[in-house]
Amino acid sequence: MLIDGEVIASTHVLDVRNPYTGKTVGYVPIASKKDIERALTLAQQAKPLPYDERASFLRHIATALVAKKELFSRLIVDETGLSFKDASHEVERAIGTARTATSIVERPMRTYDITLPYLASNVPPKKPILNVIKEPIGLAVAITPFNHPINLVGHDVFSAIAAGVPLVLKPSPRTPLTALAFGKLLHEIGLPPNLLNIIVDDGEHTAETVADLVMFPGTELVLFTGSVPAGFSLARLIAKRENPLIRFIPECGGLSPFIVCEDADLDLAAELAVKGCFDHSGQRCTAIRKLILIDNIADTFVNHLLTRLERFRYGDPYNNTNDMGTVISAEHADGVRRRVENAIKYGAQFIYGGASFLDRDHPALLPPLVLDHVDSQTPLVLSETFGPVAPIIRVKTIEEAIEVGRSPYMLAAAAVTKSREMALRIAREFGFGQFSWNGVPGYRTEAAPFGGFGLSGNGSKRGVVETIEAMLNKRTFYEH
């Protein structure tokens, strides 16, 4: 853990293991209840960086991450089992996020007086004069997942620095090494103590740790990315606070449909399907979870997809020629296997990956799995299957495709078609948080609003701009 700018020792440590080799890659001190209270209290008392120093500091972070890109990439491979390609891309995204935060802070009047948009006319009245002022909240808590161990951490940390808000971070106990190394780097380049404190739990007492963070009286904002059950538990916990009216921004996963229309460029569609299903070992909340094909182009599309997979490599994540490494753990891989086996019982057919479905030497390693003729009512596609699976669902019409793609998980979707009108129609009928026309559901820029509805989220948005805004209070001041 990292508190008051220092690594804090503990009698209890977390053994972090590589999912591919099973070997220990690091030990991390586990926070006690007293450590958590100290981290929160000191953060609440911390003074932010002066506004005119924030852009410079964020720029330094980006430069430092560029210099240490390989180190962080290796660290991510160590604790996640992601391929070196995926890990490198993750660090590149974090660098881009730091630069995005820098550019936002460099815009004039991002905080303090923001009156102009609130005036009823272009000519302000003489009296009373309206002033709208933005000021940072006192303390934010961020709970981050294993699948993006530096970029999602970066989104919250960079936004907090930009807004001038102290942050206490609880990374996933699966991936604490990257977060702690990142926190140390920030302090090395001059982040004042307690603007970022990091606490780590052992995975068995996560609920208690989260409760300590959320129930702390000074906590004003909770940022959360994780599963739907965990998000629900967190919402119920916040409701039990003495003051439950704090800000809560959850991102609870997705079930992204990817529709390939009759007029689609099938080679492009196959390229996007490989990327959308298997990047990050399929462990992204915006990964393709339903590959929906119009019947009369389905066979041709499948041929394009299998041709592309002939060039796809998976295996040892440290081998930088491999496109895909492991999932986060052997237990996680078993859960994916069980869902796939259930889908096969209901008529789905393996067309790729079935021969090496079970790797006894590396139980966290799954091949890219492609199943055809998947029943749209099987658990594989009714809730999020967090792994490298491409479930093909065949339909006869675009109306049926839209119906199959509907879901209470309303985060992201995509369609491949030559018709912009068709893409707009599908996007409108889904009503999800984001939509890509001729792209993968997971495409996003780091500044843009990101977040879903339904089971995916409460409509509040992430992305650097929106997260900074969530960390600021607005006040009005009238001069009579």
Coordinates of C-alpha atoms in Angstrom, one line a residue:
M1 CA 0.0 0.0 0.0
L2 CA 1.0 3.6 -0.5
I3 CA 0.1 6.2 2.1
D4 CA 1.5 9.7 2.8
G5 CA 3.9 9.2 -0.2
E6 CA 5.5 6.1 1.3
V7 CA 5.2 2.3 0.8
I8 CA 3.7 1.0 4.1
A9 CA 4.7 -2.5 5.4
S10 CA 2.3 -5.0 6.8
T11 CA 2.4 -8.3 8.6
H12 CA -0.1 -9.6 6.1
V13 CA 0.9 -9.7 2.4
L14 CA -0.8 -10.7 -0.8
D15 CA 1.0 -13.2 -3.0
V16 CA 0.5 -12.1 -6.7
R17 CA 0.9 -14.9 -9.2
N18 CA 1.3 -14.9 -13.0
P19 CA -1.8 -16.6 -14.6
Y20 CA 0.3 -18.4 -17.3
T21 CA 3.2 -19.8 -15.2
G22 CA 1.5 -19.9 -11.8
K23 CA 4.7 -18.4 -10.3
T24 CA 4.8 -15.6 -7.7
V25 CA 5.6 -12.3 -9.4
G26 CA 5.4 -10.1 -6.3
Y27 CA 4.2 -9.6 -2.7
V28 CA 2.0 -6.6 -1.7
P29 CA 1.2 -5.4 1.9
I30 CA -2.5 -5.7 2.7
A31 CA -4.2 -2.7 4.3
S32 CA -5.7 -3.0 7.8
K33 CA -8.7 -1.1 8.9
K34 CA -6.4 1.3 10.6
D35 CA -4.4 1.8 7.4
I36 CA -7.5 2.5 5.5
E37 CA -8.8 5.1 8.0
R38 CA -5.3 6.8 7.9
A39 CA -5.2 6.8 4.1
L40 CA -8.7 8.5 4.0
T41 CA -8.0 11.0 6.8
L42 CA -4.7 12.1 5.4
A43 CA -6.1 12.4 1.9
Q44 CA -9.0 14.5 3.1
Q45 CA -6.5 16.9 4.6
A46 CA -4.3 17.1 1.6
K47 CA -3.8 20.3 -0.4
P48 CA -4.1 20.0 -4.2
L49 CA -1.5 21.1 -6.7
P50 CA -1.9 24.8 -7.5
Y51 CA -4.0 25.1 -10.6
D52 CA -1.3 26.5 -12.8
E53 CA 1.0 23.6 -12.0
R54 CA -1.4 20.8 -12.9
A55 CA -0.9 20.7 -16.7
S56 CA 2.9 20.7 -16.3
F57 CA 2.7 17.8 -13.8
L58 CA 0.3 15.8 -16.0
R59 CA 2.7 16.3 -19.0
H60 CA 5.6 15.0 -16.8
I61 CA 3.5 11.9 -16.1
A62 CA 3.0 11.2 -19.8
T63 CA 6.7 11.7 -20.5
A64 CA 7.7 9.4 -17.6
L65 CA 5.2 6.7 -18.8
V66 CA 6.8 6.8 -22.3
A67 CA 10.2 6.3 -20.8
K68 CA 8.9 3.4 -18.7
K69 CA 6.6 1.8 -21.2
E70 CA 8.4 -1.5 -21.4
L71 CA 8.7 -1.8 -17.6
F72 CA 4.9 -1.2 -17.1
S73 CA 4.1 -3.5 -20.0
R74 CA 6.1 -6.3 -18.4
L75 CA 4.4 -5.7 -15.1
I76 CA 1.0 -5.9 -16.6
V77 CA 1.9 -9.2 -18.3
D78 CA 3.3 -10.5 -15.0
E79 CA 0.0 -10.0 -13.0
T80 CA -2.7 -10.3 -15.7
G81 CA -1.3 -12.8 -18.2
L82 CA -2.3 -10.5 -21.0
S83 CA -0.2 -10.7 -24.1
F84 CA 2.7 -8.3 -24.3
K85 CA 0.9 -6.7 -27.3
D86 CA -2.2 -6.0 -25.2
A87 CA -0.2 -4.8 -22.3
S88 CA 1.8 -2.4 -24.4
H89 CA -1.4 -1.0 -25.9
E90 CA -2.8 -0.6 -22.4
V91 CA 0.3 1.6 -21.4
E92 CA -0.1 3.6 -24.7
R93 CA -3.7 4.3 -23.8
A94 CA -2.6 5.5 -20.3
I95 CA -0.1 7.8 -21.9
G96 CA -2.8 9.2 -24.2
T97 CA -5.1 9.6 -21.2
A98 CA -2.4 11.7 -19.4
R99 CA -2.0 13.9 -22.4
T100 CA -5.8 14.3 -22.7
A101 CA -6.0 15.4 -19.1
T102 CA -3.1 17.9 -19.8
S103 CA -4.9 19.4 -22.7
I104 CA -8.2 19.8 -20.7
V105 CA -6.4 21.6 -17.8
E106 CA -4.7 23.9 -20.3
R107 CA -8.0 25.2 -21.5
P108 CA -8.8 28.5 -19.9
M109 CA -11.4 28.8 -17.1
R110 CA -12.0 25.1 -16.6
T111 CA -12.7 25.8 -13.0
Y112 CA -13.8 28.8 -11.0
D113 CA -16.0 31.2 -12.9
I114 CA -18.1 29.4 -15.6
T115 CA -21.0 31.8 -15.8
L116 CA -21.4 32.4 -19.5
P117 CA -23.4 29.2 -20.5
Y118 CA -25.9 29.9 -17.8
L119 CA -26.9 33.4 -18.8
A120 CA -30.5 33.7 -20.2
S121 CA -29.3 36.0 -22.9
N122 CA -26.1 37.1 -24.5
V123 CA -26.3 40.4 -22.7
P124 CA -26.0 40.0 -18.9
P125 CA -28.6 42.0 -16.8
K126 CA -27.2 44.9 -14.8
K127 CA -28.6 43.6 -11.5
P128 CA -28.5 41.0 -10.0
I129 CA -25.3 39.7 -11.6
L130 CA -25.0 35.9 -11.7
N131 CA -21.7 34.2 -11.0
V132 CA -21.4 30.4 -11.4
I133 CA -18.3 29.0 -9.7
K134 CA -16.8 25.5 -9.8
E135 CA -14.7 24.2 -6.9
P136 CA -13.2 20.7 -6.2
I137 CA -14.9 18.3 -3.8
G138 CA -13.0 17.2 -0.8
L139 CA -12.3 13.5 -1.3
A140 CA -12.9 10.8 -4.0
V141 CA -12.6 7.0 -3.8
A142 CA -11.9 4.9 -6.9
I143 CA -12.4 1.1 -7.1
T144 CA -10.8 -0.3 -10.2
P145 CA -10.9 -3.7 -11.9
F146 CA -8.1 -6.1 -13.1
N147 CA -8.6 -5.9 -16.8
H148 CA -7.2 -2.4 -17.4
P149 CA -4.7 -2.1 -14.5
I150 CA -3.1 1.2 -15.6
N151 CA -5.5 3.0 -18.0
L152 CA -8.6 2.9 -15.8
V153 CA -6.5 3.7 -12.8
G154 CA -5.0 6.6 -14.9
H155 CA -8.5 7.9 -15.9
D156 CA -9.4 8.4 -12.2
V157 CA -6.0 9.6 -11.0
F158 CA -5.4 12.0 -13.8
S159 CA -8.9 13.4 -13.5
A160 CA -8.4 13.9 -9.8
I161 CA -5.1 15.7 -10.3
A162 CA -6.7 17.9 -13.0
A163 CA -9.7 18.7 -10.7
G164 CA -7.6 19.3 -7.6
V165 CA -9.2 16.4 -5.6
P166 CA -7.4 13.9 -3.3
L167 CA -8.1 10.3 -4.3
V168 CA -7.9 7.0 -2.4
L169 CA -7.5 4.1 -4.8
K170 CA -8.4 0.5 -4.3
P171 CA -7.1 -1.5 -7.3
S172 CA -8.2 -5.1 -7.9
P173 CA -6.3 -7.6 -5.7
R174 CA -5.5 -9.4 -8.9
T175 CA -3.5 -6.5 -10.2
P176 CA -2.0 -4.4 -7.4
L177 CA 1.6 -4.3 -8.6
T178 CA 0.9 -2.0 -11.6
A179 CA -1.2 0.4 -9.5
L180 CA 1.5 0.6 -6.8
A181 CA 4.3 1.1 -9.3
F182 CA 2.3 3.8 -11.0
G183 CA 1.7 5.5 -7.6
K184 CA 5.4 5.4 -6.7
L185 CA 6.2 6.9 -10.1
L186 CA 3.9 9.9 -9.5
H187 CA 5.4 10.6 -6.1
E188 CA 8.9 10.3 -7.6
I189 CA 8.1 13.1 -10.1
G190 CA 6.7 15.3 -7.4
L191 CA 3.1 14.5 -6.6
P192 CA 2.5 15.9 -3.0
P193 CA 1.8 13.2 -0.4
N194 CA -1.8 12.0 0.1
L195 CA -3.2 13.4 -3.1
L196 CA -3.0 9.7 -4.1
N197 CA -3.1 7.0 -1.5
I198 CA -3.4 3.4 -2.5
I199 CA -4.7 0.6 -0.4
V200 CA -4.8 -3.1 -1.3
D201 CA -7.0 -5.9 0.0
D202 CA -6.5 -9.6 -0.1
G203 CA -9.5 -10.5 -2.2
E204 CA -11.2 -12.4 0.6
H205 CA -12.2 -9.3 2.6
T206 CA -12.9 -7.0 -0.3
A207 CA -16.5 -6.3 1.0
E208 CA -15.1 -5.0 4.3
T209 CA -12.4 -2.9 2.7
V210 CA -14.9 -1.3 0.3
A211 CA -17.3 -0.6 3.2
D212 CA -14.5 1.2 5.1
L213 CA -13.8 3.4 2.0
V214 CA -17.5 4.1 1.2
M215 CA -18.8 4.7 4.7
F216 CA -16.0 7.2 5.6
P217 CA -17.9 10.4 6.4
G218 CA -15.6 12.5 4.2
T219 CA -16.0 10.4 1.0
E220 CA -18.0 12.6 -1.5
L221 CA -17.6 10.5 -4.7
V222 CA -17.3 6.8 -5.5
L223 CA -15.9 5.8 -8.9
F224 CA -16.5 2.1 -9.6
T225 CA -15.8 -0.3 -12.5
G226 CA -16.7 -3.9 -12.0
S227 CA -19.4 -6.5 -12.1
V228 CA -23.2 -6.0 -11.8
P229 CA -23.5 -7.8 -8.5
A230 CA -20.6 -5.8 -7.0
G231 CA -22.1 -2.6 -8.3
F232 CA -25.5 -3.4 -6.8
S233 CA -23.8 -4.2 -3.4
L234 CA -22.0 -0.9 -3.6
A235 CA -25.2 1.0 -4.3
R236 CA -26.9 -0.7 -1.3
L237 CA -23.9 0.1 0.9
I238 CA -24.0 3.8 -0.1
A239 CA -27.7 3.9 0.8
K240 CA -26.8 2.9 4.4
R241 CA -24.5 5.9 4.9
E242 CA -25.6 8.5 7.4
N243 CA -25.6 10.8 4.4
P244 CA -26.3 8.6 1.3
L245 CA -26.5 11.5 -1.0
I246 CA -23.0 11.3 -2.4
R247 CA -22.0 10.9 -6.0
F248 CA -21.7 7.4 -7.4
I249 CA -20.5 6.6 -10.9
P250 CA -20.7 2.9 -11.7
E251 CA -19.6 1.1 -14.8
C252 CA -20.9 -2.5 -14.5
G253 CA -20.0 -4.2 -17.7
G254 CA -21.8 -4.9 -21.0
L255 CA -23.2 -7.4 -23.5
S256 CA -22.2 -5.7 -26.7
P257 CA -24.0 -6.8 -29.9
F258 CA -22.1 -6.6 -33.2
I259 CA -24.5 -6.8 -36.2
V260 CA -23.1 -7.7 -39.7
C261 CA -25.7 -6.4 -42.2
E262 CA -26.4 -7.8 -45.7
D263 CA -24.5 -5.0 -47.4
A264 CA -21.4 -5.2 -45.1
D265 CA -17.8 -5.3 -46.2
L266 CA -17.3 -8.9 -44.9
D267 CA -13.5 -8.7 -44.8
L268 CA -13.7 -5.5 -42.6
A269 CA -16.4 -7.2 -40.5
A270 CA -14.2 -10.3 -39.9
E271 CA -11.2 -8.1 -39.0
L272 CA -13.3 -6.1 -36.5
A273 CA -14.8 -9.3 -35.1
V274 CA -11.4 -10.8 -34.3
K275 CA -10.4 -7.5 -32.6
G276 CA -13.6 -7.0 -30.8
C277 CA -13.8 -10.6 -29.5
F278 CA -10.2 -11.4 -28.7
D279 CA -8.3 -8.2 -27.8
H280 CA -7.4 -8.2 -24.1
S281 CA -8.3 -12.0 -24.1
G282 CA -11.9 -10.9 -24.4
Q283 CA -11.8 -9.3 -21.0
R284 CA -13.3 -5.9 -21.8
C285 CA -16.7 -4.6 -20.8
T286 CA -17.2 -3.5 -24.4
A287 CA -16.0 -6.7 -26.1
I288 CA -18.3 -8.3 -28.6
R289 CA -20.6 -10.7 -26.8
K290 CA -23.1 -11.4 -29.6
L291 CA -21.9 -11.7 -33.2
I292 CA -25.2 -11.4 -35.0
L293 CA -25.2 -12.3 -38.7
I294 CA -27.9 -12.0 -41.4
D295 CA -28.4 -15.5 -42.7
N296 CA -27.7 -15.0 -46.3
I297 CA -24.2 -13.6 -45.7
A298 CA -23.4 -15.8 -42.6
D299 CA -21.4 -18.6 -44.3
T300 CA -19.3 -16.2 -46.3
F301 CA -18.5 -14.1 -43.2
V302 CA -17.6 -17.3 -41.3
N303 CA -15.1 -18.1 -44.0
H304 CA -13.5 -14.7 -43.8
L305 CA -13.3 -15.0 -40.0
L306 CA -11.6 -18.4 -40.1
T307 CA -9.1 -17.2 -42.7
R308 CA -8.2 -14.3 -40.3
L309 CA -7.8 -16.6 -37.4
E310 CA -5.3 -18.7 -39.3
R311 CA -2.9 -15.8 -38.7
F312 CA -3.9 -15.3 -35.0
R313 CA -1.4 -16.5 -32.4
Y314 CA -2.1 -17.1 -28.7
G315 CA -0.1 -18.7 -25.9
D316 CA 2.9 -17.5 -23.8
P317 CA 2.1 -13.9 -23.0
Y318 CA 5.8 -13.0 -22.7
N319 CA 6.3 -14.0 -26.4
N320 CA 5.7 -10.7 -28.2
T321 CA 4.6 -12.4 -31.4
N322 CA 1.5 -13.8 -29.7
D323 CA -1.7 -11.8 -30.1
M324 CA -3.4 -13.2 -27.0
G325 CA -2.3 -14.5 -23.6
T326 CA -4.4 -15.9 -20.7
V327 CA -7.4 -14.8 -18.9
I328 CA -6.9 -13.6 -15.3
S329 CA -7.0 -17.0 -13.6
A330 CA -7.6 -20.7 -14.0
E331 CA -10.9 -20.3 -12.1
H332 CA -12.0 -17.6 -14.4
A333 CA -11.1 -19.8 -17.4
D334 CA -13.2 -22.6 -15.9
G335 CA -16.2 -20.4 -15.7
V336 CA -15.9 -19.5 -19.4
R337 CA -15.5 -23.2 -20.3
R338 CA -18.6 -24.1 -18.4
R339 CA -20.7 -21.5 -20.3
V340 CA -19.3 -22.7 -23.6
E341 CA -20.1 -26.3 -22.8
N342 CA -23.6 -25.3 -21.8
A343 CA -24.1 -23.5 -25.1
I344 CA -22.9 -26.6 -27.0
K345 CA -25.6 -28.7 -25.1
Y346 CA -28.2 -26.3 -26.6
G347 CA -27.0 -26.8 -30.2
A348 CA -24.0 -24.4 -30.6
Q349 CA -21.2 -25.8 -32.8
F350 CA -17.4 -25.3 -32.3
I351 CA -15.9 -24.0 -35.5
Y352 CA -12.6 -22.8 -34.0
G353 CA -10.7 -23.5 -30.8
G354 CA -12.5 -26.7 -29.7
A355 CA -9.5 -29.0 -30.2
S356 CA -7.4 -27.0 -27.6
F357 CA -10.2 -26.0 -25.3
L358 CA -8.5 -27.4 -22.2
D359 CA -4.8 -26.8 -21.7
R360 CA -3.8 -28.8 -18.6
D361 CA -0.3 -27.3 -18.5
H362 CA -1.7 -23.7 -18.5
P363 CA -5.2 -23.8 -17.1
A364 CA -5.7 -20.0 -17.4
L365 CA -5.0 -20.2 -21.2
L366 CA -8.0 -20.4 -23.5
P367 CA -7.8 -20.4 -27.3
P368 CA -9.9 -17.9 -29.3
L369 CA -13.3 -19.8 -29.2
V370 CA -15.7 -19.4 -32.1
L371 CA -19.2 -21.0 -31.8
D372 CA -21.7 -21.0 -34.6
H373 CA -25.5 -21.5 -34.4
V374 CA -25.6 -20.2 -30.8
D375 CA -29.1 -20.1 -29.3
S376 CA -29.9 -16.5 -28.3
Q377 CA -31.4 -17.7 -25.0
T378 CA -28.4 -19.5 -23.6
P379 CA -26.5 -18.1 -20.6
L380 CA -23.4 -17.6 -22.8
V381 CA -25.1 -14.6 -24.5
L382 CA -27.7 -13.6 -21.9
S383 CA -25.1 -12.1 -19.5
E384 CA -21.5 -11.2 -19.8
T385 CA -19.1 -14.0 -20.6
F386 CA -15.8 -12.3 -19.8
G387 CA -13.4 -14.2 -22.1
P388 CA -12.2 -14.9 -25.6
V389 CA -15.5 -16.2 -27.1
A390 CA -17.1 -15.3 -30.4
P391 CA -20.7 -16.5 -30.2
I392 CA -22.4 -16.4 -33.7
I393 CA -26.1 -16.0 -33.8
R394 CA -27.8 -16.3 -37.1
V395 CA -31.0 -14.3 -37.9
K396 CA -33.1 -13.8 -41.0
T397 CA -33.8 -10.0 -40.9
I398 CA -32.4 -6.8 -39.6
E399 CA -35.5 -6.5 -37.3
E400 CA -34.6 -9.9 -35.8
A401 CA -31.0 -8.9 -35.4
I402 CA -32.0 -5.8 -33.5
E403 CA -34.3 -7.8 -31.3
V404 CA -31.6 -10.4 -30.5
G405 CA -29.2 -7.5 -29.8
R406 CA -31.4 -5.9 -27.2
S407 CA -30.2 -6.3 -23.6
P408 CA -30.6 -4.9 -20.1
Y409 CA -26.8 -4.3 -20.4
M410 CA -26.8 -1.0 -22.4
L411 CA -23.2 0.0 -22.7
A412 CA -21.9 -0.4 -26.2
A413 CA -22.9 -1.8 -29.6
A414 CA -21.7 -1.8 -33.3
A415 CA -22.8 -2.6 -36.8
V416 CA -21.1 -3.1 -40.1
T417 CA -23.1 -1.7 -43.0
K418 CA -22.5 0.6 -46.0
S419 CA -25.7 2.6 -45.0
R420 CA -25.3 5.4 -42.5
E421 CA -29.1 5.5 -42.2
M422 CA -29.1 1.8 -41.2
A423 CA -26.4 2.4 -38.6
L424 CA -28.3 5.3 -37.2
R425 CA -31.5 3.3 -37.0
I426 CA -29.8 0.4 -35.2
A427 CA -28.1 2.8 -32.8
R428 CA -31.3 4.6 -32.1
E429 CA -33.3 1.4 -31.5
F430 CA -30.6 0.0 -29.1
G431 CA -30.3 3.3 -27.2
F432 CA -27.0 2.1 -25.7
G433 CA -24.3 4.4 -24.2
Q434 CA -22.1 4.3 -27.3
F435 CA -22.3 2.9 -30.8
S436 CA -19.8 2.4 -33.5
W437 CA -20.6 2.3 -37.2
N438 CA -18.0 0.1 -39.1
G439 CA -15.9 -0.1 -35.9
V440 CA -15.7 -2.3 -32.8
P441 CA -18.1 -1.6 -29.9
G442 CA -15.2 -0.8 -27.6
Y443 CA -13.7 2.1 -29.6
R444 CA -13.5 5.2 -27.5
T445 CA -11.5 8.3 -27.1
E446 CA -10.2 9.1 -23.6
A447 CA -11.9 12.5 -23.4
A448 CA -15.4 11.5 -24.7
P449 CA -18.3 10.6 -22.4
F450 CA -18.3 6.8 -21.7
G451 CA -20.9 4.9 -19.7
G452 CA -24.1 2.9 -20.1
F453 CA -27.7 2.5 -18.9
G454 CA -29.8 -0.3 -17.5
L455 CA -27.5 -2.9 -15.8
S456 CA -24.4 -1.3 -17.2
G457 CA -24.7 2.0 -15.3
N458 CA -26.9 4.8 -14.0
G459 CA -26.4 7.1 -16.9
S460 CA -23.5 9.0 -15.4
K461 CA -20.5 9.1 -17.6
R462 CA -16.8 8.5 -17.4
G463 CA -14.1 9.8 -19.7
V464 CA -11.6 12.4 -18.6
V465 CA -13.9 15.4 -19.2
E466 CA -16.9 13.9 -17.4
T467 CA -14.9 12.5 -14.5
I468 CA -13.3 15.9 -13.9
E469 CA -16.7 17.5 -13.9
A470 CA -18.0 14.9 -11.4
M471 CA -15.2 16.0 -9.1
L472 CA -16.3 19.6 -9.1
N473 CA -19.1 21.3 -7.1
K474 CA -21.0 24.2 -8.8
R475 CA -22.0 27.2 -6.7
T476 CA -24.0 30.3 -7.7
F477 CA -23.3 33.7 -6.4
Y478 CA -25.7 36.6 -7.1
E479 CA -24.6 40.3 -6.8
H480 CA -27.7 42.3 -6.0

